[in-house]
Every structure is written in C-alpha cells, then in structure tokens.
Amino acid sequence: MWGVFYFMKEYLEFLKIFENAVLDAKRDIDEIELIAVSKKKPSELIREVINHGYQSFGENQIQEVENKWIELKQEFSKTRLHFVGNIQSKKTEKIFKLCDVIHSIDREKIVQKLKSCEEEYKLSKEYFIQINTGNEPQKSGVTMGESESFIDKCINKYNLEVKGLMCIPPQNVNPEDHFLKLRDLGKNFNLSSLSMGMSEDFETAIRCGATHIRVGTRIFGARS
Ligand SMILES: *Cc1c(COP(=O)(O)O)cnc(C)c1O
C-alpha cells in the first residue's frame, strides 16, 4: 500500500517536470506523447498509472507483453501499447497483434513480415524505424550509412506507413548531436515524428523536437 502511495508521488512529480520541460522548450504539450515504459514492472503499478488517466505505455519484450498486457488491454481497452525493443523475426506476428505502435524496425525481413501481417489481419499499425545514430555494433537499429536507402525502401518498395524515426544515443556522449542527426534525417523524408529521449535525456530531446519520449525509471523507479 505505502509502496503505491510513494510511487504515485514520484509519478506526479515527474509529470510536473515533464510539463515544465515542454514549456521551457516553447513546445506544445499536445504534440508530445509521453510513453511510460513499464518493462519489468508489475501490472499492479501499471494499473495505478492507468487509473490516474494515463494511456500510453511501452514494453521491450514480447514475453512481458503477453504476461501483462493481454489482461490489461481487456480491462482497459483505450490503452496504447508501444513496442520499443529489439524485434526477433519469429516474434514479429505476436508483436503486431498485441502492440499498437512499433518503434524498432531495423531490417528488411521485419518489414516483410509486418506487411504480410497487415494483409492477413487487414490492419495497419504505426511504425518507426530505429536508427543506430552512433553506429554502435552492439545496438539495434539501421546504421547511419544505410539509413537513407533503408527508409526509402520501407516507404517506396514496401509502402509501409512509416510515422517517424527512433534512436537511443550512445551512453556518456552529448545526446543532442544524435537527436539532431535523427531530426535532420527525418526531414529528408518528411517524417516529422521522432521517438527520442529517455529518463536521462528527455529534456534535451524535447528541445530537439521529440514527438514521442520513452520514460521508464523516472516514472516507475529503478528496475531490478
Ligand atoms: C527501457 C527503455 C526506455 C526507458 O528507459 P529509462 O532510462 O528507464 O527511462 C526507453 N526506450 C527503450 C528502447 C528502452 O528499452
């Protein structure tokens, strides 16, 4: 019980900080979707946030989506679920079925699978392409060198309805350079949605034009 009260206090404080960051950047709060990344957090806490009126959540593993969100979505049909993790090709169909927005497209094979899901289920979802702006070998995402041809292929060869681009900057560097790189790349393709900014750098991301910020720790506390 006290755990939940403590959590709600932190959460409400974070919302204020978020709103102030939007004001400071002279942005309009309606153009920024705050995604509460609930990975490794129990349904009980997620329910608290939903009951507070919040509807946008993120997860990075399909197993966790299945464990928590099949039930939560039945209970709360208005919630929007964002998949922000690495997409395994054999899990693509499950991700398509259970999530509303997919942030992490980075290979042609995944695009093909998503297109065949769209045909099979007569549904489309919202998609972001993940760009590995730091060209880090251990990280998902399309490298900068391949980004333009990959985006072009998604849009023109596969007719995928790409909404925007997503990135996770390298640790211990100034994230601003990466956010601006993502924004410039998006501009070249008229993609105005930018999924960027996490607990540590959301204020910078908002200043750089983020339209979707993905915040876990600052909302739900540290993950074990
Ligand atoms: C976990 C995660 C987040 C949230 O990270 P925090 O630092 O806890 O805010 C955002 N985006 C992705 C892709 C994640 O995996």
XYZ file of N, CA and C and ligand atoms in Angstrom:
687
model
N 0.819 -1.212 0.000
C 0.000 0.000 0.000
C 0.860 1.272 0.000
N 1.794 1.356 0.974
C 2.652 2.548 1.019
C 3.515 2.635 -0.226
N 3.882 1.478 -0.722
C 4.668 1.440 -1.951
C 3.957 2.180 -3.061
N 2.678 1.924 -3.189
C 1.903 2.557 -4.248
C 1.792 4.068 -4.032
N 1.560 4.478 -2.768
C 1.480 5.916 -2.493
C 2.780 6.616 -2.839
N 3.885 6.023 -2.447
C 5.186 6.613 -2.708
C 5.388 6.746 -4.212
N 5.007 5.671 -4.904
C 5.151 5.654 -6.353
C 4.331 6.775 -7.003
N 3.091 6.952 -6.557
C 2.253 7.979 -7.176
C 2.833 9.371 -6.961
N 3.471 9.576 -5.825
C 4.059 10.882 -5.558
C 5.188 11.154 -6.556
N 6.046 10.165 -6.741
C 7.147 10.303 -7.701
C 6.609 10.566 -9.106
N 5.568 9.824 -9.434
C 4.985 9.905 -10.765
C 4.409 11.298 -11.024
N 3.669 11.824 -10.043
C 3.070 13.145 -10.206
C 4.154 14.222 -10.289
N 5.228 14.031 -9.528
C 6.338 14.986 -9.603
C 6.976 14.958 -10.981
N 7.118 13.753 -11.504
C 7.708 13.659 -12.842
C 6.838 14.368 -13.882
N 5.519 14.199 -13.778
C 4.638 14.850 -14.760
C 4.842 16.364 -14.768
N 5.054 16.920 -13.577
C 5.298 18.370 -13.497
C 6.604 18.753 -14.190
N 7.634 17.928 -13.942
C 8.942 18.211 -14.556
C 8.825 18.124 -16.084
N 8.087 17.140 -16.525
C 7.860 16.966 -17.969
C 7.155 18.199 -18.551
N 6.092 18.615 -17.892
C 5.342 19.776 -18.390
C 6.212 21.030 -18.438
N 7.050 21.197 -17.409
C 7.937 22.359 -17.399
C 8.958 22.297 -18.528
N 9.449 21.078 -18.796
C 10.429 20.932 -19.884
C 9.786 21.309 -21.218
N 8.529 20.953 -21.393
C 7.817 21.286 -22.633
C 7.648 22.811 -22.736
N 7.264 23.433 -21.619
C 7.108 24.893 -21.600
C 8.430 25.592 -21.893
N 9.512 25.142 -21.221
C 10.836 25.752 -21.415
C 11.275 25.680 -22.869
N 10.897 24.582 -23.533
C 11.312 24.414 -24.936
C 10.351 25.146 -25.886
N 9.380 25.824 -25.324
C 8.349 26.520 -26.114
C 7.645 25.585 -27.086
N 7.386 24.389 -26.593
C 6.659 23.406 -27.408
C 5.233 23.304 -26.877
N 4.391 22.676 -27.684
C 3.006 22.463 -27.303
C 2.873 21.045 -26.738
N 2.310 20.920 -25.555
C 2.277 19.615 -24.888
C 1.489 18.582 -25.704
N 0.533 19.049 -26.496
C -0.272 18.107 -27.289
C 0.504 17.440 -28.413
N 1.666 17.990 -28.750
C 2.419 17.356 -29.838
C 3.471 16.370 -29.319
N 3.466 16.103 -28.019
C 4.447 15.161 -27.467
C 3.738 14.040 -26.709
N 3.956 12.824 -27.148
C 3.361 11.676 -26.452
C 4.385 11.136 -25.453
N 4.008 11.143 -24.198
C 4.875 10.601 -23.150
C 4.537 9.121 -22.977
N 5.506 8.271 -23.317
C 5.282 6.829 -23.217
C 5.882 6.336 -21.899
N 5.047 5.782 -21.047
C 5.521 5.257 -19.763
C 6.048 3.836 -20.005
N 7.362 3.676 -19.980
C 7.964 2.369 -20.276
C 7.890 1.495 -19.016
N 7.009 0.506 -19.076
C 6.667 -0.281 -17.884
C 7.364 -1.633 -17.833
N 8.438 -1.798 -18.618
C 9.159 -3.079 -18.624
C 9.639 -3.440 -17.216
N 9.564 -4.702 -16.882
C 9.965 -5.230 -15.571
C 9.157 -4.665 -14.393
N 8.039 -4.037 -14.689
C 7.195 -3.523 -13.607
C 5.874 -4.272 -13.598
N 5.343 -4.527 -12.399
C 4.150 -5.367 -12.287
C 2.860 -4.647 -12.721
N 1.885 -5.444 -13.124
C 0.592 -4.913 -13.573
C -0.052 -4.022 -12.527
N 0.190 -4.343 -11.270
C -0.407 -3.569 -10.172
C -0.014 -2.088 -10.256
N 1.265 -1.832 -10.541
C 1.708 -0.438 -10.668
C 1.177 0.191 -11.945
N 1.156 -0.604 -13.001
C 0.653 -0.077 -14.281
C -0.809 0.344 -14.117
N -1.578 -0.475 -13.397
C -2.995 -0.133 -13.133
C -3.137 1.209 -12.436
N -2.218 1.481 -11.491
C -2.281 2.770 -10.789
C -2.146 3.923 -11.773
N -1.214 3.762 -12.699
C -0.980 4.833 -13.660
C -2.180 4.966 -14.603
N -2.743 3.847 -14.989
C -3.926 3.894 -15.866
C -5.100 4.544 -15.130
N -5.271 4.172 -13.889
C -6.376 4.756 -13.114
C -6.204 6.252 -12.916
N -4.956 6.689 -13.002
C -4.704 8.124 -12.905
C -5.026 8.824 -14.228
N -5.361 8.078 -15.247
C -5.764 8.682 -16.514
C -4.740 8.521 -17.622
N -3.702 7.751 -17.342
C -2.646 7.602 -18.318
C -2.870 6.432 -19.262
N -2.555 6.586 -20.548
C -2.925 5.531 -21.500
C -1.822 5.019 -22.394
N -0.643 5.638 -22.334
C 0.392 5.281 -23.295
C 1.554 4.567 -22.601
N 1.805 3.323 -22.976
C 2.815 2.518 -22.299
C 3.780 1.883 -23.283
N 4.972 1.537 -22.779
C 5.961 0.896 -23.636
C 6.515 -0.357 -22.989
N 6.809 -1.353 -23.826
C 7.452 -2.583 -23.350
C 8.528 -2.961 -24.366
N 9.536 -3.734 -23.899
C 10.585 -4.098 -24.849
C 10.731 -5.610 -25.070
N 9.873 -6.410 -24.394
C 9.955 -7.855 -24.614
C 8.565 -8.428 -24.816
N 8.412 -9.214 -25.863
C 7.089 -9.713 -26.183
C 6.549 -10.642 -25.090
N 7.452 -11.355 -24.436
C 7.009 -12.241 -23.353
C 6.297 -11.445 -22.248
N 6.884 -10.315 -21.916
C 6.272 -9.469 -20.888
C 4.962 -8.851 -21.362
N 4.921 -8.534 -22.647
C 3.680 -8.007 -23.215
C 2.580 -9.049 -23.039
N 2.900 -10.294 -23.361
C 1.891 -11.347 -23.234
C 1.472 -11.545 -21.777
N 2.475 -11.556 -20.891
C 2.162 -11.810 -19.485
C 1.285 -10.735 -18.854
N 1.505 -9.490 -19.247
C 0.780 -8.421 -18.563
C -0.347 -7.807 -19.394
N -0.091 -7.642 -20.685
C -0.970 -6.755 -21.455
C -2.181 -7.407 -22.079
N -2.198 -8.728 -22.209
C -3.412 -9.354 -22.743
C -4.548 -9.049 -21.766
N -4.250 -9.211 -20.485
C -5.244 -8.933 -19.461
C -5.521 -7.427 -19.316
N -4.442 -6.643 -19.250
C -4.636 -5.195 -19.069
C -5.439 -4.572 -20.212
N -5.187 -5.058 -21.426
C -5.912 -4.496 -22.583
C -7.392 -4.863 -22.549
N -7.682 -6.036 -21.995
C -9.100 -6.392 -21.861
C -9.786 -5.487 -20.848
N -9.035 -5.199 -19.794
C -9.574 -4.356 -18.735
C -9.672 -2.886 -19.171
N -8.650 -2.439 -19.888
C -8.560 -1.018 -20.259
C -8.335 -0.924 -21.765
N -9.440 -0.880 -22.499
C -9.309 -1.003 -23.957
C -8.688 0.228 -24.615
N -8.656 1.353 -23.888
C -8.126 2.565 -24.521
C -6.605 2.695 -24.435
N -5.946 1.816 -23.695
C -4.500 1.971 -23.578
C -3.821 1.725 -24.923
N -2.727 2.462 -25.137
C -1.940 2.306 -26.352
C -0.605 1.700 -25.966
N -0.268 0.605 -26.632
C 0.960 -0.075 -26.260
C 2.023 0.091 -27.348
N 3.197 0.555 -26.918
C 4.313 0.798 -27.835
C 5.367 -0.282 -27.639
N 5.770 -0.923 -28.709
C 6.866 -1.898 -28.602
C 8.172 -1.186 -28.922
N 9.098 -1.160 -27.961
C 10.331 -0.391 -28.144
C 11.587 -1.265 -28.172
N 11.413 -2.586 -28.094
C 12.580 -3.469 -28.006
C 13.002 -4.038 -29.338
N 14.081 -4.800 -29.289
C 14.574 -5.484 -30.474
C 13.514 -6.480 -30.978
N 13.304 -6.514 -32.281
C 12.273 -7.390 -32.854
C 12.902 -8.650 -33.416
N 12.567 -9.804 -32.830
C 13.025 -11.071 -33.410
C 12.046 -11.440 -34.504
N 12.572 -11.989 -35.600
C 11.652 -12.183 -36.724
C 10.559 -13.199 -36.392
N 10.881 -14.213 -35.611
C 9.812 -15.175 -35.305
C 8.775 -14.640 -34.300
N 9.070 -13.509 -33.715
C 8.115 -12.908 -32.774
C 7.339 -11.744 -33.405
N 7.628 -11.465 -34.661
C 7.041 -10.276 -35.281
C 5.512 -10.303 -35.285
N 4.952 -11.472 -35.584
C 3.493 -11.549 -35.671
C 2.836 -11.271 -34.319
N 3.428 -11.820 -33.264
C 2.876 -11.561 -31.922
C 2.952 -10.083 -31.577
N 4.080 -9.474 -31.917
C 4.237 -8.048 -31.644
C 3.174 -7.261 -32.410
N 2.987 -7.623 -33.666
C 1.978 -6.958 -34.498
C 0.596 -7.070 -33.866
N 0.281 -8.264 -33.393
C -1.065 -8.481 -32.861
C -1.317 -7.750 -31.546
N -0.297 -7.677 -30.705
C -0.528 -7.173 -29.350
C -0.168 -5.697 -29.141
N 0.588 -5.114 -30.064
C 1.039 -3.735 -29.842
C 0.428 -2.783 -30.871
N 0.309 -1.517 -30.508
C -0.305 -0.527 -31.403
C 0.737 0.242 -32.210
N 1.893 0.430 -31.608
C 2.947 1.195 -32.265
C 4.242 0.403 -32.134
N 5.003 0.312 -33.231
C 6.257 -0.444 -33.206
C 7.395 0.526 -33.531
N 8.319 0.678 -32.564
C 9.341 1.729 -32.677
C 10.671 1.260 -33.235
N 10.828 -0.039 -33.442
C 12.191 -0.550 -33.574
C 12.432 -1.353 -34.847
N 11.835 -0.927 -35.953
C 12.063 -1.629 -37.220
C 13.480 -1.326 -37.713
N 14.241 -2.380 -38.019
C 15.610 -2.119 -38.478
C 16.128 -3.099 -39.532
N 15.242 -4.011 -40.015
C 15.708 -4.944 -41.039
C 14.588 -5.208 -42.039
N 15.007 -5.515 -43.252
C 14.037 -5.745 -44.320
C 13.127 -6.933 -44.008
N 13.709 -7.958 -43.404
C 12.915 -9.143 -43.082
C 11.728 -8.811 -42.175
N 11.957 -7.901 -41.234
C 10.877 -7.496 -40.323
C 9.806 -6.726 -41.088
N 10.246 -5.891 -42.016
C 9.291 -5.121 -42.819
C 8.411 -6.082 -43.621
N 9.033 -7.093 -44.218
C 8.261 -8.081 -44.992
C 7.235 -8.786 -44.119
N 7.673 -9.169 -42.909
C 6.743 -9.855 -42.001
C 5.584 -8.937 -41.599
N 5.897 -7.683 -41.325
C 4.831 -6.752 -40.927
C 3.844 -6.547 -42.068
N 4.363 -6.450 -43.297
C 3.455 -6.286 -44.435
C 2.555 -7.509 -44.590
N 3.094 -8.697 -44.379
C 2.202 -9.852 -44.542
C 1.197 -9.939 -43.390
N 1.573 -9.491 -42.190
C 0.590 -9.402 -41.096
C -0.518 -8.411 -41.454
N -0.138 -7.275 -42.025
C -1.160 -6.282 -42.393
C -2.176 -6.890 -43.345
N -1.671 -7.663 -44.308
C -2.586 -8.281 -45.263
C -3.451 -9.345 -44.601
N -2.817 -10.168 -43.794
C -3.558 -11.247 -43.158
C -4.642 -10.736 -42.204
N -4.293 -9.732 -41.400
C -5.252 -9.267 -40.387
C -6.062 -8.053 -40.845
N -5.779 -7.559 -42.054
C -6.484 -6.373 -42.575
C -6.417 -5.210 -41.568
N -5.222 -4.976 -41.103
C -4.993 -3.967 -40.070
C -3.678 -3.279 -40.382
N -3.545 -2.009 -39.979
C -2.184 -1.484 -40.020
C -1.864 -0.867 -38.670
N -0.594 -0.731 -38.406
C -0.143 -0.205 -37.123
C 0.689 1.034 -37.394
N 1.173 1.668 -36.334
C 2.059 2.818 -36.526
C 3.501 2.340 -36.391
N 4.350 2.820 -37.304
C 5.722 2.307 -37.323
C 6.777 3.402 -37.247
N 7.829 3.083 -36.522
C 9.039 3.909 -36.502
C 10.206 3.045 -36.966
N 11.161 3.669 -37.614
C 12.395 2.973 -37.979
C 13.462 3.375 -36.966
N 14.129 2.382 -36.407
C 15.176 2.677 -35.417
C 16.509 2.913 -36.121
N 17.118 4.044 -35.813
C 18.408 4.394 -36.415
C 19.490 4.313 -35.332
N 20.548 3.607 -35.658
C 21.683 3.471 -34.748
C 22.606 4.663 -35.008
N 22.210 5.822 -34.457
C 22.886 7.081 -34.804
C 24.360 7.090 -34.412
N 24.717 6.256 -33.415
C 26.116 6.187 -33.003
C 26.862 5.057 -33.690
N 26.209 4.351 -34.628
C 26.806 3.196 -35.307
C 27.476 2.229 -34.325
N 26.798 1.954 -33.213
C 27.378 1.049 -32.211
C 27.089 -0.400 -32.597
N 28.128 -1.226 -32.647
C 27.947 -2.605 -33.117
C 26.989 -3.429 -32.262
N 26.930 -3.172 -30.961
C 26.088 -3.998 -30.086
C 24.629 -3.555 -30.105
N 24.339 -2.468 -30.778
C 22.993 -1.900 -30.682
C 22.138 -2.189 -31.910
N 20.830 -2.342 -31.685
C 19.902 -2.494 -32.803
C 19.811 -1.174 -33.564
N 19.167 -1.241 -34.711
C 18.969 -0.022 -35.487
C 19.782 -0.045 -36.768
N 19.301 0.709 -37.731
C 19.979 0.823 -39.015
C 21.150 1.779 -38.843
N 22.305 1.428 -39.382
C 23.453 2.338 -39.250
C 23.198 3.604 -40.079
N 23.915 4.657 -39.752
C 23.715 5.927 -40.454
C 23.945 5.765 -41.956
N 24.976 5.002 -42.302
C 25.295 4.836 -43.717
C 24.191 4.165 -44.518
N 23.472 3.282 -43.874
C 22.416 2.567 -44.589
C 21.035 3.176 -44.388
N 20.976 4.224 -43.575
C 19.665 4.712 -43.155
C 18.811 5.226 -44.323
N 19.417 6.023 -45.216
C 18.589 6.630 -46.267
C 18.014 5.573 -47.197
N 18.845 4.609 -47.590
C 18.325 3.607 -48.525
C 17.306 2.700 -47.827
N 17.491 2.447 -46.529
C 16.512 1.611 -45.817
C 15.163 2.331 -45.672
N 15.210 3.576 -45.299
C 13.952 4.330 -45.145
C 13.232 4.400 -46.496
N 14.010 4.687 -47.539
C 13.437 4.775 -48.881
C 12.766 3.452 -49.277
N 13.425 2.352 -48.958
C 12.862 1.039 -49.284
C 11.558 0.784 -48.520
N 11.559 1.111 -47.226
C 10.338 0.901 -46.425
C 9.162 1.660 -47.032
N 9.430 2.903 -47.417
C 8.345 3.754 -47.899
C 7.963 3.387 -49.337
N 8.962 3.283 -50.205
C 8.657 3.175 -51.637
C 8.560 1.756 -52.167
N 9.340 0.835 -51.607
C 9.248 -0.534 -52.096
C 8.127 -1.294 -51.384
N 8.041 -1.097 -50.059
C 7.064 -1.880 -49.283
C 5.780 -1.109 -48.942
N 5.745 0.179 -49.260
C 4.593 1.001 -48.876
C 4.246 0.889 -47.398
N 5.252 0.806 -46.576
C 4.991 0.758 -45.145
C 4.678 2.181 -44.689
N 3.633 2.314 -43.885
C 3.258 3.653 -43.405
C 4.170 4.075 -42.266
N 5.325 4.586 -42.632
C 6.301 4.967 -41.610
C 5.894 6.303 -41.010
N 5.795 6.310 -39.686
C 5.388 7.525 -38.997
C 6.604 8.386 -38.644
N 7.706 7.726 -38.325
C 8.870 8.506 -37.932
C 10.080 7.656 -37.638
N 11.056 8.267 -36.952
C 12.322 7.612 -36.651
C 12.546 7.561 -35.145
N 13.319 6.576 -34.740
C 13.609 6.400 -33.313
C 15.106 6.219 -33.131
N 15.662 6.710 -32.013
C 17.066 6.401 -31.714
C 17.298 6.310 -30.214
N 18.374 5.619 -29.875
C 18.886 5.560 -28.498
C 20.353 5.979 -28.588
N 20.684 7.208 -28.185
C 22.078 7.666 -28.315
C 23.029 6.825 -27.466
N 24.309 6.792 -27.834
C 25.296 6.090 -27.009
C 25.352 6.716 -25.612
N 25.816 5.910 -24.661
C 25.962 6.432 -23.299
C 27.162 7.375 -23.237
N 27.129 8.267 -22.276
C 28.268 9.151 -21.990
C 28.711 10.024 -23.160
N 27.798 10.370 -24.030
C 28.114 11.399 -25.027
C 26.988 12.420 -24.944
N 27.175 13.547 -25.586
C 26.116 14.540 -25.625
C 24.996 14.033 -26.550
N 23.808 13.752 -25.987
C 22.752 13.171 -26.812
C 22.241 14.126 -27.892
N 22.478 15.418 -27.678
C 21.930 16.407 -28.601
C 22.364 16.176 -30.049
N 23.651 15.828 -30.223
C 24.154 15.588 -31.586
C 23.343 14.483 -32.267
N 22.987 13.463 -31.472
C 22.262 12.317 -32.027
C 20.805 12.675 -32.311
N 20.203 13.429 -31.415
C 18.815 13.843 -31.626
C 18.708 14.731 -32.879
N 19.703 15.609 -33.055
C 19.653 16.499 -34.226
C 19.890 15.720 -35.517
N 20.781 14.713 -35.441
C 21.013 13.848 -36.600
C 19.718 13.156 -37.007
N 19.001 12.662 -35.997
C 17.747 11.957 -36.280
C 16.724 12.913 -36.892
N 16.671 14.104 -36.340
C 15.715 15.083 -36.845
C 16.016 15.452 -38.304
N 17.302 15.649 -38.603
C 17.674 16.009 -39.978
C 17.355 14.885 -40.949
N 17.642 13.657 -40.522
C 17.344 12.504 -41.374
C 15.839 12.416 -41.637
N 15.051 12.626 -40.610
C 13.598 12.590 -40.762
C 13.102 13.653 -41.732
N 13.701 14.837 -41.621
C 13.304 15.952 -42.501
C 13.457 15.591 -43.970
N 14.530 14.873 -44.281
C 14.776 14.490 -45.680
C 13.658 13.649 -46.268
N 12.919 12.979 -45.386
C 11.844 12.110 -45.862
C 10.469 12.616 -45.415
N 10.415 13.857 -44.958
C 9.160 14.398 -44.451
C 8.571 13.597 -43.300
N 9.441 13.005 -42.500
C 8.955 12.248 -41.343
C 9.077 13.150 -40.124
N 7.959 13.602 -39.608
C 8.044 14.582 -38.531
C 8.005 13.949 -37.139
N 7.625 12.660 -37.049
C 7.580 12.055 -35.718
C 8.955 11.537 -35.317
N 9.366 11.879 -34.109
C 10.681 11.483 -33.614
C 10.540 10.869 -32.231
N 10.881 9.584 -32.131
C 10.822 8.881 -30.850
C 12.207 8.927 -30.236
N 12.416 9.862 -29.335
C 13.745 10.010 -28.738
C 13.630 10.692 -27.383
N 14.575 10.326 -26.496
C 14.572 10.863 -25.152
C 14.072 9.819 -24.170
N 14.874 9.598 -23.109
C 14.537 8.650 -22.054
C 14.711 9.390 -20.717
N 14.720 8.642 -19.617
C 14.774 9.314 -18.303
C 15.903 10.338 -18.186
N 17.067 9.999 -18.734
C 18.249 10.846 -18.536
C 18.321 12.037 -19.484
N 17.630 11.949 -20.595
C 17.877 12.984 -21.602
C 16.598 13.518 -22.267
N 15.451 13.312 -21.605
C 14.196 13.706 -22.272
C 14.089 15.220 -22.468
N 14.694 15.982 -21.538
C 14.590 17.438 -21.676
C 15.300 17.912 -22.944
N 16.486 17.351 -23.170
C 17.228 17.685 -24.393
C 16.431 17.250 -25.621
N 15.863 16.039 -25.540
C 15.099 15.520 -26.687
C 13.916 16.432 -27.014
N 13.256 16.913 -25.992
C 12.105 17.797 -26.217
C 12.563 19.082 -26.918
N 13.708 19.595 -26.481
C 14.247 20.800 -27.141
C 14.611 20.534 -28.599
N 15.002 19.280 -28.891
C 15.423 18.933 -30.255
C 14.261 18.466 -31.136
N 13.046 18.498 -30.616
C 11.906 18.188 -31.478
C 11.257 16.831 -31.282
N 11.565 16.140 -30.192
C 10.936 14.827 -29.964
C 9.408 14.939 -29.976
N 8.761 13.953 -30.566
C 7.298 13.894 -30.510
C 6.838 12.724 -29.644
N 7.758 11.785 -29.365
C 7.456 10.636 -28.519
C 8.635 10.459 -27.588
N 8.423 10.604 -26.284
C 9.536 10.325 -25.384
C 9.205 9.074 -24.575
N 10.243 8.274 -24.308
C 10.045 6.954 -23.701
C 10.700 6.942 -22.317
N 9.887 7.033 -21.281
C 10.443 7.198 -19.942
C 10.044 6.054 -19.025
N 11.040 5.353 -18.492
C 10.781 4.250 -17.570
C 11.103 4.632 -16.139
N 12.417 4.672 -15.844
C 12.900 4.882 -14.476
C 12.283 6.100 -13.776
N 12.187 7.198 -14.462
C 11.692 8.411 -13.809
C 10.209 8.314 -13.452
N 9.498 7.392 -14.084
C 8.085 7.213 -13.748
C 7.898 6.070 -12.757
N 8.531 4.943 -13.042
C 8.271 3.732 -12.250
C 9.344 3.418 -11.211
N 10.427 4.203 -11.176
C 11.527 3.886 -10.270
C 12.510 2.940 -10.937
N 13.648 2.696 -10.255
C 14.720 1.867 -10.831
C 14.227 0.437 -11.060
N 14.769 -0.185 -12.092
C 14.424 -1.602 -12.351
C 15.457 -2.485 -11.685
N 14.987 -3.641 -11.163
C 15.962 -4.533 -10.535
C 16.545 -5.462 -11.589
C 13.994 0.824 -21.131
C 13.838 1.682 -22.301
C 13.461 3.027 -22.169
C 13.252 3.716 -20.837
O 14.484 3.865 -20.199
P 14.646 4.726 -18.841
O 16.067 5.122 -18.847
O 14.293 3.828 -17.726
O 13.740 5.883 -18.943
C 13.305 3.762 -23.327
N 13.498 3.234 -24.542
C 13.854 1.950 -24.709
C 14.065 1.436 -26.081
C 14.038 1.139 -23.606
O 14.413 -0.137 -23.772
